[in-house]
XYZ file of C-alpha atoms in Angstrom:
299
model
C -12.004 27.601 27.974
C -14.718 25.079 28.813
C -16.626 25.948 25.668
C -13.473 25.436 23.568
C -12.944 21.993 25.068
C -16.596 21.186 24.443
C -16.295 22.181 20.785
C -13.167 20.037 20.399
C -14.955 17.008 21.847
C -17.917 17.573 19.564
C -15.700 17.736 16.486
C -13.331 14.938 17.511
C -15.819 12.233 18.535
C -17.698 12.219 15.201
C -14.352 11.999 13.395
C -13.267 9.048 15.546
C -16.550 7.271 14.858
C -16.310 8.068 11.146
C -12.751 6.707 10.971
C -13.758 3.537 12.814
C -16.576 3.032 10.319
C -14.121 3.644 7.470
C -11.401 1.319 8.775
C -13.973 -1.463 9.220
C -15.937 -0.556 6.043
C -19.259 -0.468 7.829
C -21.481 -0.639 4.731
C -19.664 -3.698 3.405
C -19.728 -5.280 6.866
C -23.469 -4.746 7.179
C -24.097 -6.351 3.787
C -21.990 -9.346 4.819
C -23.877 -9.645 8.109
C -27.140 -9.558 6.119
C -25.932 -12.548 4.062
C -25.012 -14.447 7.227
C -28.391 -13.783 8.812
C -30.150 -14.921 5.633
C -28.175 -18.160 5.706
C -29.037 -18.609 9.383
C -32.760 -18.200 8.743
C -32.578 -20.704 5.886
C -30.888 -23.305 8.066
C -32.751 -22.839 11.342
C -35.658 -25.079 12.337
C -36.465 -22.560 15.064
C -35.064 -19.078 15.577
C -32.542 -18.788 18.404
C -32.458 -15.025 18.951
C -29.282 -15.220 21.039
C -27.417 -17.018 18.270
C -28.813 -14.573 15.726
C -27.409 -11.626 17.693
C -24.085 -13.389 18.242
C -23.822 -14.128 14.517
C -24.452 -10.489 13.639
C -21.898 -9.224 16.175
C -19.285 -11.867 15.398
C -19.775 -11.448 11.662
C -19.288 -7.694 11.876
C -16.113 -8.176 13.913
C -14.661 -10.640 11.408
C -15.375 -8.422 8.408
C -14.192 -5.307 10.259
C -10.965 -7.048 11.258
C -10.289 -8.183 7.668
C -10.814 -4.671 6.345
C -8.605 -3.126 9.028
C -5.764 -5.565 8.291
C -6.221 -4.846 4.589
C -5.882 -1.102 5.091
C -2.765 -1.563 7.220
C -1.120 -3.737 4.561
C -2.139 -1.507 1.644
C -1.641 1.884 3.327
C 1.107 3.004 0.919
C -0.845 1.894 -2.145
C -4.026 3.487 -0.806
C -2.275 6.848 -0.778
C -1.817 6.576 -4.573
C -5.484 6.116 -5.448
C -8.200 8.746 -5.442
C -10.813 6.417 -3.955
C -8.636 5.445 -0.973
C -6.214 8.296 -0.288
C -8.559 9.799 2.301
C -8.793 6.616 4.338
C -7.760 7.060 7.996
C -4.185 5.710 7.693
C -2.964 7.354 4.440
C -4.702 10.591 5.453
C -2.790 10.561 8.749
C -5.862 10.493 10.999
C -5.092 7.040 12.396
C -1.770 5.390 13.205
C -0.822 1.928 11.995
C -0.577 0.835 15.628
C -4.143 1.928 16.336
C -5.442 0.233 13.189
C -3.653 -2.996 14.096
C -5.044 -2.820 17.614
C -8.550 -2.514 16.188
C -7.931 -5.420 13.807
C -6.517 -7.729 16.487
C -9.223 -6.895 19.024
C -11.981 -7.458 16.473
C -10.388 -10.744 15.379
C -10.277 -12.089 18.925
C -13.739 -10.811 19.751
C -15.184 -12.169 16.516
C -13.749 -15.663 16.973
C -14.820 -15.753 20.633
C -18.355 -14.581 19.850
C -18.793 -17.024 16.950
C -17.403 -19.845 19.104
C -20.297 -19.270 21.485
C -22.546 -20.443 18.633
C -20.419 -23.433 17.662
C -16.807 -24.268 16.829
C -17.417 -24.730 13.083
C -18.766 -21.198 12.755
C -15.710 -19.768 14.522
C -13.392 -21.882 12.350
C -14.919 -20.688 9.077
C -14.790 -17.101 10.339
C -11.089 -17.455 11.132
C -10.409 -19.045 7.729
C -12.147 -16.099 6.084
C -9.890 -13.575 7.810
C -6.753 -15.572 6.991
C -7.545 -15.954 3.286
C -8.580 -12.324 2.881
C -5.552 -10.799 4.584
C -2.781 -13.319 3.991
C -3.563 -14.569 0.489
C -6.021 -12.300 -1.353
C -4.560 -8.954 -0.277
C -0.932 -9.595 -1.330
C -2.030 -11.291 -4.574
C -3.944 -8.205 -5.764
C -0.745 -6.576 -7.054
C 0.596 -9.811 -8.556
C -2.145 -11.511 -10.551
C -5.813 -11.124 -11.550
C -6.285 -14.588 -10.006
C -6.489 -12.721 -6.713
C -10.189 -12.207 -7.451
C -10.689 -15.987 -7.458
C -8.980 -16.290 -4.088
C -10.893 -13.311 -2.694
C -14.162 -14.864 -3.807
C -13.648 -17.661 -1.259
C -13.793 -15.557 1.934
C -16.370 -13.376 0.205
C -18.636 -16.407 -0.289
C -18.306 -17.740 3.264
C -20.888 -15.470 5.016
C -24.017 -16.894 3.295
C -22.761 -20.392 4.085
C -21.673 -19.363 7.591
C -25.234 -18.564 8.599
C -26.405 -22.100 7.789
C -23.496 -23.607 9.734
C -24.290 -21.339 12.683
C -27.909 -22.513 12.673
C -27.254 -26.247 12.201
C -23.649 -26.897 13.320
C -23.331 -28.925 10.128
C -21.568 -28.509 6.785
C -23.000 -30.312 3.774
C -24.675 -29.834 0.418
C -26.924 -27.037 1.707
C -24.264 -24.567 2.919
C -22.076 -25.685 0.022
C -24.777 -24.537 -2.396
C -25.145 -21.190 -0.611
C -21.363 -20.803 -0.844
C -21.358 -21.469 -4.591
C -24.148 -18.962 -5.275
C -22.268 -16.136 -3.610
C -18.930 -17.359 -5.002
C -20.019 -17.050 -8.632
C -21.919 -13.814 -7.964
C -18.730 -12.060 -6.901
C -17.043 -12.243 -10.301
C -19.485 -10.076 -12.282
C -19.847 -7.811 -9.234
C -16.136 -7.177 -8.664
C -15.163 -7.153 -12.313
C -17.818 -4.494 -12.947
C -16.342 -2.512 -10.055
C -12.838 -3.165 -11.365
C -13.914 -1.925 -14.802
C -15.253 1.334 -13.342
C -12.140 1.931 -11.228
C -9.561 0.447 -13.600
C -7.462 3.619 -13.909
C -7.444 4.173 -10.161
C -6.603 0.539 -9.434
C -3.763 0.741 -11.958
C -2.248 3.666 -10.059
C -2.078 1.418 -7.002
C -0.703 -1.508 -9.003
C -3.786 -3.685 -8.519
C -4.619 -6.286 -11.153
C -8.392 -6.672 -10.832
C -9.654 -7.474 -14.354
C -9.217 -11.030 -15.706
C -7.532 -9.894 -18.925
C -5.975 -6.821 -17.346
C -7.985 -4.642 -19.718
C -11.460 -3.176 -20.201
C -12.054 -5.329 -23.252
C -14.303 -7.975 -24.788
C -12.462 -10.744 -22.956
C -13.289 -9.282 -19.554
C -16.898 -8.550 -20.572
C -17.317 -12.088 -21.907
C -16.096 -13.614 -18.656
C -18.546 -11.425 -16.749
C -21.357 -12.860 -18.879
C -20.205 -16.470 -18.397
C -19.924 -16.170 -14.624
C -23.314 -14.479 -14.455
C -24.825 -17.449 -16.282
C -23.205 -19.861 -13.826
C -24.532 -17.751 -10.949
C -28.072 -18.009 -12.334
C -27.783 -21.784 -12.780
C -26.517 -22.367 -9.233
C -29.143 -20.009 -7.795
C -32.069 -22.082 -9.103
C -30.615 -25.568 -8.504
C -32.478 -25.990 -5.161
C -35.793 -26.103 -7.074
C -34.810 -29.521 -8.484
C -34.510 -31.123 -5.036
C -30.805 -31.961 -5.255
C -29.700 -29.837 -2.317
C -31.010 -31.587 0.776
C -32.954 -29.404 3.157
C -32.251 -26.307 1.052
C -35.273 -26.073 -1.219
C -36.891 -23.511 -3.492
C -40.450 -23.464 -4.815
C -41.131 -23.153 -8.532
C -42.541 -19.578 -8.272
C -39.508 -18.489 -6.193
C -37.121 -20.127 -8.666
C -38.814 -18.326 -11.558
C -38.468 -15.024 -9.703
C -34.783 -15.657 -8.960
C -34.248 -16.648 -12.612
C -35.867 -13.428 -13.849
C -33.716 -11.331 -11.505
C -30.641 -13.155 -12.742
C -31.616 -12.542 -16.349
C -31.989 -8.823 -15.624
C -28.439 -8.844 -14.299
C -27.323 -10.758 -17.385
C -28.859 -8.083 -19.624
C -26.674 -5.492 -17.900
C -23.677 -7.751 -18.511
C -24.568 -7.989 -22.205
C -24.854 -4.207 -22.384
C -21.360 -3.908 -20.939
C -20.113 -6.338 -23.596
C -21.743 -4.174 -26.278
C -20.863 -0.709 -24.960
C -17.628 -1.338 -23.039
C -18.073 1.841 -21.000
C -18.046 2.843 -17.349
C -21.746 3.708 -17.318
C -22.653 0.139 -18.291
C -20.203 -1.216 -15.715
C -21.749 0.914 -12.990
C -25.250 -0.230 -13.884
C -24.117 -3.845 -13.795
C -22.484 -3.329 -10.400
C -25.672 -1.806 -8.976
C -27.752 -4.582 -10.532
C -25.498 -7.176 -8.905
C -25.961 -5.606 -5.472
C -29.722 -5.629 -5.968
C -29.621 -9.231 -7.167
C -27.746 -10.718 -4.217
C -29.927 -8.877 -1.702
C -33.261 -9.663 -3.356
C -32.269 -13.258 -4.069
C -31.517 -13.876 -0.395
C -34.799 -12.257 0.607
C -36.685 -14.472 -1.869
C -34.998 -17.592 -0.485
C -35.891 -16.686 3.106
C -39.468 -15.610 2.366
C -39.997 -18.734 0.260
C -38.959 -20.932 3.170
C -41.384 -19.369 5.619
C -44.419 -19.207 3.326
């Protein structure tokens, strides 16, 4: 009997942990935390380790809460799509009540933790949750403009780090916001292209033209160009304390051009393989670009 109970605990605990990671989208949350920490390092005159840890914890809570709310709201639609039907709620492994409890607890914890850094950081974190759950999520089945709305909370983390480090909002965090804002369009439209059929089953309108066509591919190219332009603006000295050396700007420009090449290939081929390559290139770009910015500051 004891051995049976032991086996059940061994099989249940990993499932509980796995479902918690799924309901909070741990990989996405970690990438968002990475952006916040990069912004913090760019803004900080000296590294406050306590604030760095609080930012990581509070940032994870805010992203986890947003994703949990999202999965509660979209639980019926998630059951229609192959990529989401095995999520904890539609698969029946987690109740709506439990998911809401996780979301509420993480919201309160996230705001409280970020408030320990400063009030502005907590405010922007709360705004991010509100926009993601109350505006972006319901708009996804109504209009492709949802992507524009979703790009706002998605762009906050990079900016949030600077605000956490300085307790100030100005041209510097505004520039970081714009970089990540424009980056999201080619990234999510490439993802939307790949998963267009699945998204359509759930009623989501993710592509700007509603189709996998030249219009969508052209917009991907245009937003990628804007992303590249904004990413190198700090080299010209227009962005206050946020600066970029010429060698770093050249490196960021080259990385952006590589991403643009993948966008041009999607325009030419109009296939899922090209969309996937663009999506992966966009993930590499945002990560490497932030690393370049941080390394450039400290060398």
